[in-house]
PDB file of C-alpha atoms in Angstrom:
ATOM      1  CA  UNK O   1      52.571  32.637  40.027  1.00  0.00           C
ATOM      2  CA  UNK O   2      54.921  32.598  42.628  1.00  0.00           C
ATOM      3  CA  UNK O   3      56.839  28.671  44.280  1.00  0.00           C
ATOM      4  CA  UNK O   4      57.559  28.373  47.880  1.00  0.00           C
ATOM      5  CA  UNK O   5      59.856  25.369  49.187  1.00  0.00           C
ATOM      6  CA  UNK O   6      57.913  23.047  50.807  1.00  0.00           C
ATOM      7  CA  UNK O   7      60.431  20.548  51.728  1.00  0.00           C
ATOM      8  CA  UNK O   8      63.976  20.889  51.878  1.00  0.00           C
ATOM      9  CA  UNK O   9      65.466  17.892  50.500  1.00  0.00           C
ATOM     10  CA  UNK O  10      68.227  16.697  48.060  1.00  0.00           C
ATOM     11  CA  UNK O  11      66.344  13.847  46.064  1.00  0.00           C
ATOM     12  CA  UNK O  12      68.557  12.350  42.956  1.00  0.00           C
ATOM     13  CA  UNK O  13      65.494  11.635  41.427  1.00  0.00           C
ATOM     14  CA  UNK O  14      61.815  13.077  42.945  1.00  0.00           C
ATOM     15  CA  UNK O  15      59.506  11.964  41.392  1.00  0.00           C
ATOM     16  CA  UNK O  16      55.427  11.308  41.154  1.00  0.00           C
ATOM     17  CA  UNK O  17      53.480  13.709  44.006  1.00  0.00           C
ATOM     18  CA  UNK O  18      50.175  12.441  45.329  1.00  0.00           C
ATOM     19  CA  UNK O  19      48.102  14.088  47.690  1.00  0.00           C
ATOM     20  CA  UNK O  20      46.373  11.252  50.220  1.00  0.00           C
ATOM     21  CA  UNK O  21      42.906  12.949  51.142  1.00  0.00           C
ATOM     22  CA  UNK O  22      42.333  10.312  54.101  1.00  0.00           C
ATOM     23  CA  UNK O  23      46.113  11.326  56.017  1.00  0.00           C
ATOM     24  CA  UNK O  24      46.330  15.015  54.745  1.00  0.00           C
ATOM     25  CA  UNK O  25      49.739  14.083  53.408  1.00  0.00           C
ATOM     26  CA  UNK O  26      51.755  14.271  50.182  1.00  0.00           C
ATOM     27  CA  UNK O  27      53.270  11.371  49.152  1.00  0.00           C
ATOM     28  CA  UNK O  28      56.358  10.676  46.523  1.00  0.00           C
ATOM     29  CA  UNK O  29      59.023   9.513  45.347  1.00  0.00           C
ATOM     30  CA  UNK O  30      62.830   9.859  44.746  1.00  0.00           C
ATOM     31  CA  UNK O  31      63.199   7.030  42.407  1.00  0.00           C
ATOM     32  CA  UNK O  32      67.318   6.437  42.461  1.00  0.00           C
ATOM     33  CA  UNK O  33      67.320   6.567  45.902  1.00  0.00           C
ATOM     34  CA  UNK O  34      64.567   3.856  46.610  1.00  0.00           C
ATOM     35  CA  UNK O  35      62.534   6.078  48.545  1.00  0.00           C
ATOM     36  CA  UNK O  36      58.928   6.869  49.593  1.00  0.00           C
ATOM     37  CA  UNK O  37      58.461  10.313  51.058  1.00  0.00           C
ATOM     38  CA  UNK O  38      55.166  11.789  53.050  1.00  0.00           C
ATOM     39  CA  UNK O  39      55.099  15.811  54.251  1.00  0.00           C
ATOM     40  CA  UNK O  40      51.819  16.973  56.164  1.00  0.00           C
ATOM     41  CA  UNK O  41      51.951  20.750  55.351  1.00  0.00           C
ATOM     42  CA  UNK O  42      49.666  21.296  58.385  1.00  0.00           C
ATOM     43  CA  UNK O  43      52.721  20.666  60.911  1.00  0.00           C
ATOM     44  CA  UNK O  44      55.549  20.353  58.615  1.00  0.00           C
ATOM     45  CA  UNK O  45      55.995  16.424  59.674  1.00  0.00           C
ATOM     46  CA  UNK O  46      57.653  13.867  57.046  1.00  0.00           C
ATOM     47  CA  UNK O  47      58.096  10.477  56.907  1.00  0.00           C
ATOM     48  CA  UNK O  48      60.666   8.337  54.973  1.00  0.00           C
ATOM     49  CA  UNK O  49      60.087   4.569  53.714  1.00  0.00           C
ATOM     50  CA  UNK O  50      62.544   2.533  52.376  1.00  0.00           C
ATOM     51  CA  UNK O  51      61.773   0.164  49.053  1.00  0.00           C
ATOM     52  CA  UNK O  52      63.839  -2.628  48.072  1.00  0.00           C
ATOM     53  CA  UNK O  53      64.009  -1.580  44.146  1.00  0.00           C
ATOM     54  CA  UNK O  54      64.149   1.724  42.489  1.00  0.00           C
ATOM     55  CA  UNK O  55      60.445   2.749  42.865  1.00  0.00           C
ATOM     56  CA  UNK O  56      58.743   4.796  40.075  1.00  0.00           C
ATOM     57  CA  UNK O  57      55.484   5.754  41.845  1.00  0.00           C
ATOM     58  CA  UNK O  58      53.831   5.175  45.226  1.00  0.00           C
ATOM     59  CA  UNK O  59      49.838   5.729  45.196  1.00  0.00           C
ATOM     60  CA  UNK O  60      47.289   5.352  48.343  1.00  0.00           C
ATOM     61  CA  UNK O  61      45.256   2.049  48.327  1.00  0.00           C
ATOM     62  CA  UNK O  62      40.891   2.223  48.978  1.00  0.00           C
ATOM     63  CA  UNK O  63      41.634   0.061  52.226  1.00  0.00           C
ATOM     64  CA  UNK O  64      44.886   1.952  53.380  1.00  0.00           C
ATOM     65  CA  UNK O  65      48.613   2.016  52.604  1.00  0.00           C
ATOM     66  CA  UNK O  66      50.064   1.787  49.572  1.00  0.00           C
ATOM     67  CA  UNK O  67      50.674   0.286  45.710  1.00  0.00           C
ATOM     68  CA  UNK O  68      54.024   1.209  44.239  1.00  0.00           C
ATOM     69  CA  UNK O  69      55.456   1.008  40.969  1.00  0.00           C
ATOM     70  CA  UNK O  70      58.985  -0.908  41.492  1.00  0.00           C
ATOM     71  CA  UNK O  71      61.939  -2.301  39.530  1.00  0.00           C
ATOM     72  CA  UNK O  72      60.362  -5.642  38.412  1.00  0.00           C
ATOM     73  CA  UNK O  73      56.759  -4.996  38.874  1.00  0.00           C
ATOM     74  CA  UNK O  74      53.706  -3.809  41.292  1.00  0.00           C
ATOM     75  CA  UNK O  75      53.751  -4.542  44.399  1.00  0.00           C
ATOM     76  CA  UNK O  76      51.348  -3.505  47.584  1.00  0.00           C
ATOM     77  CA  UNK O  77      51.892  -2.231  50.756  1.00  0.00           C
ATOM     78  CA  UNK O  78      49.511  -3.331  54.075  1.00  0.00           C
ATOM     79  CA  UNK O  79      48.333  -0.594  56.263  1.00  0.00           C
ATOM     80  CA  UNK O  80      51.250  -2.742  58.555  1.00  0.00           C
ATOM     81  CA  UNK O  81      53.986  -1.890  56.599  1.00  0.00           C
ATOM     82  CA  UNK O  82      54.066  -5.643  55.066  1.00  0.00           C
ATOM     83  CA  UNK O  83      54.160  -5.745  51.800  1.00  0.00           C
ATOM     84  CA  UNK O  84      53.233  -8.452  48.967  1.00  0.00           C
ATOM     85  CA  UNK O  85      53.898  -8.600  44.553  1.00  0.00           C
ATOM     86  CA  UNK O  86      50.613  -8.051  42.991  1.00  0.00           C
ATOM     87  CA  UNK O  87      52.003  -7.960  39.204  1.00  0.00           C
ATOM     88  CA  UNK O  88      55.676  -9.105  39.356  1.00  0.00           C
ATOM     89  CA  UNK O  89      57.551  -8.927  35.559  1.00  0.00           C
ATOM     90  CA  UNK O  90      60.925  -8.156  35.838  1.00  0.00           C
ATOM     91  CA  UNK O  91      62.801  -7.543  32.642  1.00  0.00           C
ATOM     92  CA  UNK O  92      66.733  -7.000  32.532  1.00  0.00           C
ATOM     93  CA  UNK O  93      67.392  -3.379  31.936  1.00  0.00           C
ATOM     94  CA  UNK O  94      63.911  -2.062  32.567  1.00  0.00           C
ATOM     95  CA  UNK O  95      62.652  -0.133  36.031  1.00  0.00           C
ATOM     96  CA  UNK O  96      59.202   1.591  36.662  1.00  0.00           C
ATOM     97  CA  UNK O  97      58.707   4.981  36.341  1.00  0.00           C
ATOM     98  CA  UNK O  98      55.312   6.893  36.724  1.00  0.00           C
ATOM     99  CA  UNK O  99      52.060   6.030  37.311  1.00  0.00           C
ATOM    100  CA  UNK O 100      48.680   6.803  38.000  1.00  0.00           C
ATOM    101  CA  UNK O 101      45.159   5.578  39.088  1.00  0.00           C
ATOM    102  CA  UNK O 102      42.446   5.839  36.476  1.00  0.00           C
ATOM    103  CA  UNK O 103      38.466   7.251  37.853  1.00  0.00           C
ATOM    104  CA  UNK O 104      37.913   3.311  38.061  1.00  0.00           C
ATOM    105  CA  UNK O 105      40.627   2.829  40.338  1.00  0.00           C
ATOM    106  CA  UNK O 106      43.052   0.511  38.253  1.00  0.00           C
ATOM    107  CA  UNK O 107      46.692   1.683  38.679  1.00  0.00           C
ATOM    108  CA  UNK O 108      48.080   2.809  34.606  1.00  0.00           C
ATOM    109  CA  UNK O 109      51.948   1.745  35.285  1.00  0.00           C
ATOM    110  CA  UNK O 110      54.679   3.074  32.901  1.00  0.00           C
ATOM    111  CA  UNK O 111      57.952   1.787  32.838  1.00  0.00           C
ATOM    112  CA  UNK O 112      61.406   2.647  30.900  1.00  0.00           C
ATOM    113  CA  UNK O 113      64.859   1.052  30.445  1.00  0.00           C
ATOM    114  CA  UNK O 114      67.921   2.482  32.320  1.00  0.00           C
ATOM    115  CA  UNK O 115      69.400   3.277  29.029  1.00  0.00           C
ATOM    116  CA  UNK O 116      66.648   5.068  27.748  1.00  0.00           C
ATOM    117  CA  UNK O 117      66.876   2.842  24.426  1.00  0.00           C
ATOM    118  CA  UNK O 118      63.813   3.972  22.186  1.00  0.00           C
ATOM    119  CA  UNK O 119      60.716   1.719  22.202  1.00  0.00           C
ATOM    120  CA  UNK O 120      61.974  -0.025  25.682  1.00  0.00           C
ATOM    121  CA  UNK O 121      59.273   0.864  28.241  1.00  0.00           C
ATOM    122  CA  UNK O 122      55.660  -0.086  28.505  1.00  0.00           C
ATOM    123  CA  UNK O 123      52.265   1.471  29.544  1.00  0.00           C
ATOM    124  CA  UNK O 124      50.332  -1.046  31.329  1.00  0.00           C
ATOM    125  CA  UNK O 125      46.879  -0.948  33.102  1.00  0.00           C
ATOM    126  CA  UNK O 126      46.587  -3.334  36.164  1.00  0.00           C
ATOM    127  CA  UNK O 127      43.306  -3.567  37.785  1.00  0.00           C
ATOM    128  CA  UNK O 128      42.407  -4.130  41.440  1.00  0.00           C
ATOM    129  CA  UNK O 129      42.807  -8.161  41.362  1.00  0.00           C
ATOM    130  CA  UNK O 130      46.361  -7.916  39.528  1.00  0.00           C
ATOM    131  CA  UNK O 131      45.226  -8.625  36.162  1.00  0.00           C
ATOM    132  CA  UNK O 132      47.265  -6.862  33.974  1.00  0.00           C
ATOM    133  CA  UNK O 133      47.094  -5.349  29.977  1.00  0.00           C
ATOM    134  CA  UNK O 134      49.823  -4.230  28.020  1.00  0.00           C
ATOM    135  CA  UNK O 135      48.571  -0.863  26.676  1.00  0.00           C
ATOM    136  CA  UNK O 136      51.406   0.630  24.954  1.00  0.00           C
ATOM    137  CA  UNK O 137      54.439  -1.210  24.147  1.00  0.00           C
ATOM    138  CA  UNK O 138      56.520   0.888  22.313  1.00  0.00           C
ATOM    139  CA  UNK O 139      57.254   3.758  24.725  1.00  0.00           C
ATOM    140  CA  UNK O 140      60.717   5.402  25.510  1.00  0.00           C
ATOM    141  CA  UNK O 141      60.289   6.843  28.851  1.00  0.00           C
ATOM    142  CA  UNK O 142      56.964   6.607  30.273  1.00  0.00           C
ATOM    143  CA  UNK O 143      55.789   9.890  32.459  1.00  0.00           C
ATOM    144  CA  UNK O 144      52.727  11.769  33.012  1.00  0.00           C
ATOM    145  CA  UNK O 145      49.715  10.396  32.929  1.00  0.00           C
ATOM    146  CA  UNK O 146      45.981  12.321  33.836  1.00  0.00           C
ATOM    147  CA  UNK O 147      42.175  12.300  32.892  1.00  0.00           C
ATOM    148  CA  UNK O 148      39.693  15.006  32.351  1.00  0.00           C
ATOM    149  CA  UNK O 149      37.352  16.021  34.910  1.00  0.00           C
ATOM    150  CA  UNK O 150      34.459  14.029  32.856  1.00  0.00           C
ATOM    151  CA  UNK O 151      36.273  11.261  32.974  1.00  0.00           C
ATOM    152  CA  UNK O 152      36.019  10.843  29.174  1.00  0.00           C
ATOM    153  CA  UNK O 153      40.071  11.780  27.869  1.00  0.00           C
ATOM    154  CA  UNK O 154      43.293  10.307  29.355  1.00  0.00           C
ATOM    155  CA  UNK O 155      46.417  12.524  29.015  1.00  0.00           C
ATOM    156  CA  UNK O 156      49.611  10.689  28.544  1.00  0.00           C
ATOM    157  CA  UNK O 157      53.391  11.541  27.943  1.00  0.00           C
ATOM    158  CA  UNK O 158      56.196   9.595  26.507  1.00  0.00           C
ATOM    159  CA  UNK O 159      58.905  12.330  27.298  1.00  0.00           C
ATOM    160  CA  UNK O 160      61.337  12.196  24.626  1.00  0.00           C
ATOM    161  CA  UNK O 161      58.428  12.684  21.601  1.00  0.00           C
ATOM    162  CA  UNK O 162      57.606  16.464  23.391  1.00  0.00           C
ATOM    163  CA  UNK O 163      54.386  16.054  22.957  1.00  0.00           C
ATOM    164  CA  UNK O 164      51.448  15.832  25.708  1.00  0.00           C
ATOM    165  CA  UNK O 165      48.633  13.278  24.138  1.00  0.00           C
ATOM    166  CA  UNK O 166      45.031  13.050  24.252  1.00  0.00           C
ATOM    167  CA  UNK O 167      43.240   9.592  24.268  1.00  0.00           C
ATOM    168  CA  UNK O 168      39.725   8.899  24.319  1.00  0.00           C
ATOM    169  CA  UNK O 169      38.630   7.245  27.393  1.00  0.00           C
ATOM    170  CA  UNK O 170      35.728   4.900  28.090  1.00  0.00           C
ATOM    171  CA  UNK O 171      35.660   4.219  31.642  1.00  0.00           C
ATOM    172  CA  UNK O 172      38.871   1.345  31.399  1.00  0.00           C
ATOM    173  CA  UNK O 173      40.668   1.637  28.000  1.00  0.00           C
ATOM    174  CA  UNK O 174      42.392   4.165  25.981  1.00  0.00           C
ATOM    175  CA  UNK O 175      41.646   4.510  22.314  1.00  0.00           C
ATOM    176  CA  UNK O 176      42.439   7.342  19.287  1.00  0.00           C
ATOM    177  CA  UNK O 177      45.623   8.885  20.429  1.00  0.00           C
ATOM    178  CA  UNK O 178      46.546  11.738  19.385  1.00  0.00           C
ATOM    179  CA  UNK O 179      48.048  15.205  20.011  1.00  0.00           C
ATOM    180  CA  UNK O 180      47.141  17.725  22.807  1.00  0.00           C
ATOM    181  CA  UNK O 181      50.173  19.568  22.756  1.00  0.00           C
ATOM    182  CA  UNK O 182      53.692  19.804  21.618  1.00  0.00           C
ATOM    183  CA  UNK O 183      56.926  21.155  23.568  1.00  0.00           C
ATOM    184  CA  UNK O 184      59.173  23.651  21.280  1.00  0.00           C
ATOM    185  CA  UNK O 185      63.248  22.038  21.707  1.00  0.00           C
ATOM    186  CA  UNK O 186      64.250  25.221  23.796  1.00  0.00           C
ATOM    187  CA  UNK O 187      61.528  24.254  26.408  1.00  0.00           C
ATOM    188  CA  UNK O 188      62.364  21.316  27.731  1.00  0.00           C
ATOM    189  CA  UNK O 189      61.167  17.756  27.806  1.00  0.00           C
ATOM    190  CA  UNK O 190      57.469  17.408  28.656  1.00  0.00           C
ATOM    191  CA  UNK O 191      57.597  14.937  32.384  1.00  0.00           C
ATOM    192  CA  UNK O 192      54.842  14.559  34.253  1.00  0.00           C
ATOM    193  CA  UNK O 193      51.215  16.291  34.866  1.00  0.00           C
ATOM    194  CA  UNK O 194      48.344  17.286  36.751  1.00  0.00           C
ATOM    195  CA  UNK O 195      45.196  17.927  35.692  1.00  0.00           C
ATOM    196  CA  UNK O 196      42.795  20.609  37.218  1.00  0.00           C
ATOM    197  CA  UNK O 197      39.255  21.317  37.740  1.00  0.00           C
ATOM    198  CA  UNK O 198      38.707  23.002  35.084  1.00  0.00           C
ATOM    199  CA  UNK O 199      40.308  20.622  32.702  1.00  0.00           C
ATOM    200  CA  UNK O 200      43.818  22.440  32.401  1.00  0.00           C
ATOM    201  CA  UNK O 201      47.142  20.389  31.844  1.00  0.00           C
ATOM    202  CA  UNK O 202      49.482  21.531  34.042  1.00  0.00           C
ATOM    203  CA  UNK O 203      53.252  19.567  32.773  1.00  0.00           C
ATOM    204  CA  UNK O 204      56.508  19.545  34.649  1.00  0.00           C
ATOM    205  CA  UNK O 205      59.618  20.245  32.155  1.00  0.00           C
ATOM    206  CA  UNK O 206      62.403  18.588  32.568  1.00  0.00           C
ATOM    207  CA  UNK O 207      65.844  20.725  31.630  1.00  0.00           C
ATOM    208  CA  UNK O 208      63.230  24.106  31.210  1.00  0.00           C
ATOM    209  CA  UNK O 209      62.874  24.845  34.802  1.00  0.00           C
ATOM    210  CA  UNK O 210      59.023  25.621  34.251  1.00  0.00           C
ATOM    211  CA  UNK O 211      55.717  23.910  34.866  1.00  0.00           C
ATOM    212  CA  UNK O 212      53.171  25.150  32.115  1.00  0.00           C
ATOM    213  CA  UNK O 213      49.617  25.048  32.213  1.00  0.00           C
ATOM    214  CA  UNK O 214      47.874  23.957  28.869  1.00  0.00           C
ATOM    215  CA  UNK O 215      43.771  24.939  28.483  1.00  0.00           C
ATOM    216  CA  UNK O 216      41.279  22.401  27.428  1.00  0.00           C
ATOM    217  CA  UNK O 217      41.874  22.832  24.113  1.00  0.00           C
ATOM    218  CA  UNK O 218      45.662  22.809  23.986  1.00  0.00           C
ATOM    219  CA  UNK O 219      46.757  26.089  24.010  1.00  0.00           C
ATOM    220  CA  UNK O 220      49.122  27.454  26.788  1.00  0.00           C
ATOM    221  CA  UNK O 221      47.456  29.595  29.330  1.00  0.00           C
ATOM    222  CA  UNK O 222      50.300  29.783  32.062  1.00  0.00           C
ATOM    223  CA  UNK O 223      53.435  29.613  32.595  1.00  0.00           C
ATOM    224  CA  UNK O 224      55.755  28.838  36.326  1.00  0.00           C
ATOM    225  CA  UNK O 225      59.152  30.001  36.087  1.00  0.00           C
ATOM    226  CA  UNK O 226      61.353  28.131  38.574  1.00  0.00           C
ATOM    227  CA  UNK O 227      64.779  28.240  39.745  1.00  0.00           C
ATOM    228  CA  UNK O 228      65.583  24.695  39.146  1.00  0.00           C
ATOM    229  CA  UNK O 229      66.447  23.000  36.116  1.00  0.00           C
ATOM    230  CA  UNK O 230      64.860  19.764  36.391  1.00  0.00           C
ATOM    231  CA  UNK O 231      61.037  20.073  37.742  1.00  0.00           C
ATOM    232  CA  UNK O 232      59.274  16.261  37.403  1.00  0.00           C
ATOM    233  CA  UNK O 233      56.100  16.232  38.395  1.00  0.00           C
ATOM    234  CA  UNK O 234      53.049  18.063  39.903  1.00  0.00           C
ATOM    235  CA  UNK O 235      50.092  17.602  41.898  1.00  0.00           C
ATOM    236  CA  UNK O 236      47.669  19.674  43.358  1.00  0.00           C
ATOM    237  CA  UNK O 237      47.381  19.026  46.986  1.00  0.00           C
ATOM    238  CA  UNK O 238      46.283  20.604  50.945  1.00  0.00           C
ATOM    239  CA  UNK O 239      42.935  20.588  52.264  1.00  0.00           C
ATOM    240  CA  UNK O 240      40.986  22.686  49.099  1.00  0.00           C
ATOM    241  CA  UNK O 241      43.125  21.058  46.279  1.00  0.00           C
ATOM    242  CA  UNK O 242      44.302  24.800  45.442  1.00  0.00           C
ATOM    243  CA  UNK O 243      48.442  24.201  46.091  1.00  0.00           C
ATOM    244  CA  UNK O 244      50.304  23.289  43.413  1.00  0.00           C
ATOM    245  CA  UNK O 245      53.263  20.750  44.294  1.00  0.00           C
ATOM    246  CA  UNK O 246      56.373  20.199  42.681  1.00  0.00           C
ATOM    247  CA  UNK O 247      59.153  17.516  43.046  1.00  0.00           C
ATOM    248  CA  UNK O 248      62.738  17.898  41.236  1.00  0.00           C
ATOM    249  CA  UNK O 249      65.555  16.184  40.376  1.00  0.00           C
ATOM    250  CA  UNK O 250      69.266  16.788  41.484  1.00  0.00           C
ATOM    251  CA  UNK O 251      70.530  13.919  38.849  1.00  0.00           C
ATOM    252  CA  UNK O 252      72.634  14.328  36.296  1.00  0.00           C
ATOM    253  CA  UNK O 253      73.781  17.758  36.854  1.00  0.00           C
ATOM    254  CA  UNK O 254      77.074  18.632  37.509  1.00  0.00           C
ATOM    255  CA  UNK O 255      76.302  21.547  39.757  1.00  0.00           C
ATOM    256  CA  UNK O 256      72.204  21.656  40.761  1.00  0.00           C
ATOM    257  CA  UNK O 257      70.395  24.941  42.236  1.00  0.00           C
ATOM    258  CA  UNK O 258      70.471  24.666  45.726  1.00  0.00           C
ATOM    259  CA  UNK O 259      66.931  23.815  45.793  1.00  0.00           C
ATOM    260  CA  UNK O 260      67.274  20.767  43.456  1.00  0.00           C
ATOM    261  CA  UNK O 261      65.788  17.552  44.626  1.00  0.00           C
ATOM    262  CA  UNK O 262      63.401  19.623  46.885  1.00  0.00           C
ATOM    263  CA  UNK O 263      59.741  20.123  46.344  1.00  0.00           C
ATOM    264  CA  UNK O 264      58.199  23.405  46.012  1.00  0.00           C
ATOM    265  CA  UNK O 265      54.750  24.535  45.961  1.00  0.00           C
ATOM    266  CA  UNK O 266      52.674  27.545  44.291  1.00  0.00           C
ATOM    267  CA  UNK O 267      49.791  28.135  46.899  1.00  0.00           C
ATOM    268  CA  UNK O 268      46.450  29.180  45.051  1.00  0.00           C
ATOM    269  CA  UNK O 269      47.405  27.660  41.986  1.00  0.00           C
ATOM    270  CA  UNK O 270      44.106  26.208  40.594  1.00  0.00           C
ATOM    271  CA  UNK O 271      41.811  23.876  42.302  1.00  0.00           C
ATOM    272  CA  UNK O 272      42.900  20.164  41.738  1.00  0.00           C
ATOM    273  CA  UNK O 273      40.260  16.849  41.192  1.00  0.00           C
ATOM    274  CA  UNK O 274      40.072  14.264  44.063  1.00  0.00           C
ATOM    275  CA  UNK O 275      42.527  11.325  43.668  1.00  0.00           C
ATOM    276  CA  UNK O 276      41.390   7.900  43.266  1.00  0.00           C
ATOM    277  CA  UNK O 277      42.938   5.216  45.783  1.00  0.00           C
ATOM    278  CA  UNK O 278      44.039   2.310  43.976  1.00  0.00           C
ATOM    279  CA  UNK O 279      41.179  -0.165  43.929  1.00  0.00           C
ATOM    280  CA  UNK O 280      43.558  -3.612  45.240  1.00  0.00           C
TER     281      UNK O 280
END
């Protein structure tokens, strides 16, 4: 499979790719730079939103604009631009990083500590009305988190363990972890993921320059060799749900590829599953 720029940009940290069904637009992140990004690949048009904090993940709302996943907690953005706290818990040390909305619409928020000290972050599940439950609480860097097309498994990713993990799923909580798939040291650091029709995995690896596609039952199917070092995220986006996009990170490299920070895209990847807008 072949990648494609799809916009140019120099992002420290890009992060968390959404496609928005109802604009026709991808939306994300670059975390370090408190920024929310939009492209519509049908005229090449972009939008940029400043945040206040670092933000970790921005996701479209059921009644329009947006919920993001800041600094010190979730907050909401009116289809006016204003914006409101739904959950707000800051903690010194600790930012957001990514997110996701579950089939039943509650936004699964992960965050980390600057440091990266081990045990730091936290995987929590907020719900439409702001009620909030600590699901994991002994998490190093939060990332990628996905569920099968039946609705019945929840992916999830703490990056520095290298493993992609499998939880049951029952509609609105999480139980029997366990693992999907494990990342050899060479490969990189597992980041974050899409999942596919069909019930592939496809994970973004940080410092291997690749996203890999893992099959239902764990085993790696495919493989996307790209020029940059440090691919984040993916999600499958466009009108059909068949491009593959990919944001990267410029940070902490002394002398990034030129395309570092952008986002690329592998047209005809796979065929994606419809997002669910954040139910608040």
């Amino acid at each position: 499979m072949k990648y494609e720029l799809a916009v140019r940009e120099w992002a420290e940290l890009g992060e968390g790719p959404t496609w928005d069904p109802a604009t026709g637009r991808l939306i994300w992140v670059d975390i370090l730079s408190s920024r929310i990004h939009t492209y519509d690949p049908a005229d090449g048009r972009r939008t940029v939103m400043a945040t206040e904090q670092h933000v970790g993940a921005a996701k479209p709302r059921a009644g329009g604009g947006l919920v993001v996943n800041l600094r010190d907690g979730v907050g909401l953005y009116g289809p006016d631009g204003g914006f409101r706290w739904l959950l707000h818990d800051p903690v010194a040390g600790r930012r957001a990083n990514d997110a996701a909305v579950a089939p039943d619409g509650a936004l699964w928020a992960g965050t980390m500590r600057y440091d990266e000290a081990p045990g730091g972050g936290t995987l929590t599940r907020i719900a439409g009305d702001g009620s909030a439950a600590e699901i994991l609480g002994d998490v190093t860097v939060s990332n990628g988190t996905g569920w099968s097309p039946d609705g019945r498994l929840m992916y999830y990713i703490d990056t520095p363990t290298r493993t992609i993990d499998v939880f049951d799923f029952d509609g609105q909580l999480a139980h029997n972890r366990r693992e999907f798939a494990s990342v050899a040291t060479d490969a990189g650091f597992p980041d974050g993921l899409a999942v596919d029709a069909e019930g592939g995995v496809w994970v973004a690896l940080w410092d291997g320059g690749a996203v890999r596609r893992y099959a239902p039952d764990g085993s790696l199917d495919q493989v996307v060799e790209l020029p940059v070092r440090r691919p984040t995220a993916c999600a499958f986006g466009g009108p059909d749900l068949t491009d593959l996009y990919i944001t990267t990170a410029r940070a902490g490299q002394a002398a990034p590829h030129p395309l570092a920070g952008s986002v690329l895209v592998v047209p005809g990847a796979g065929r994606g599953l419809p997002g669910t807008p954040f139910a608040g």
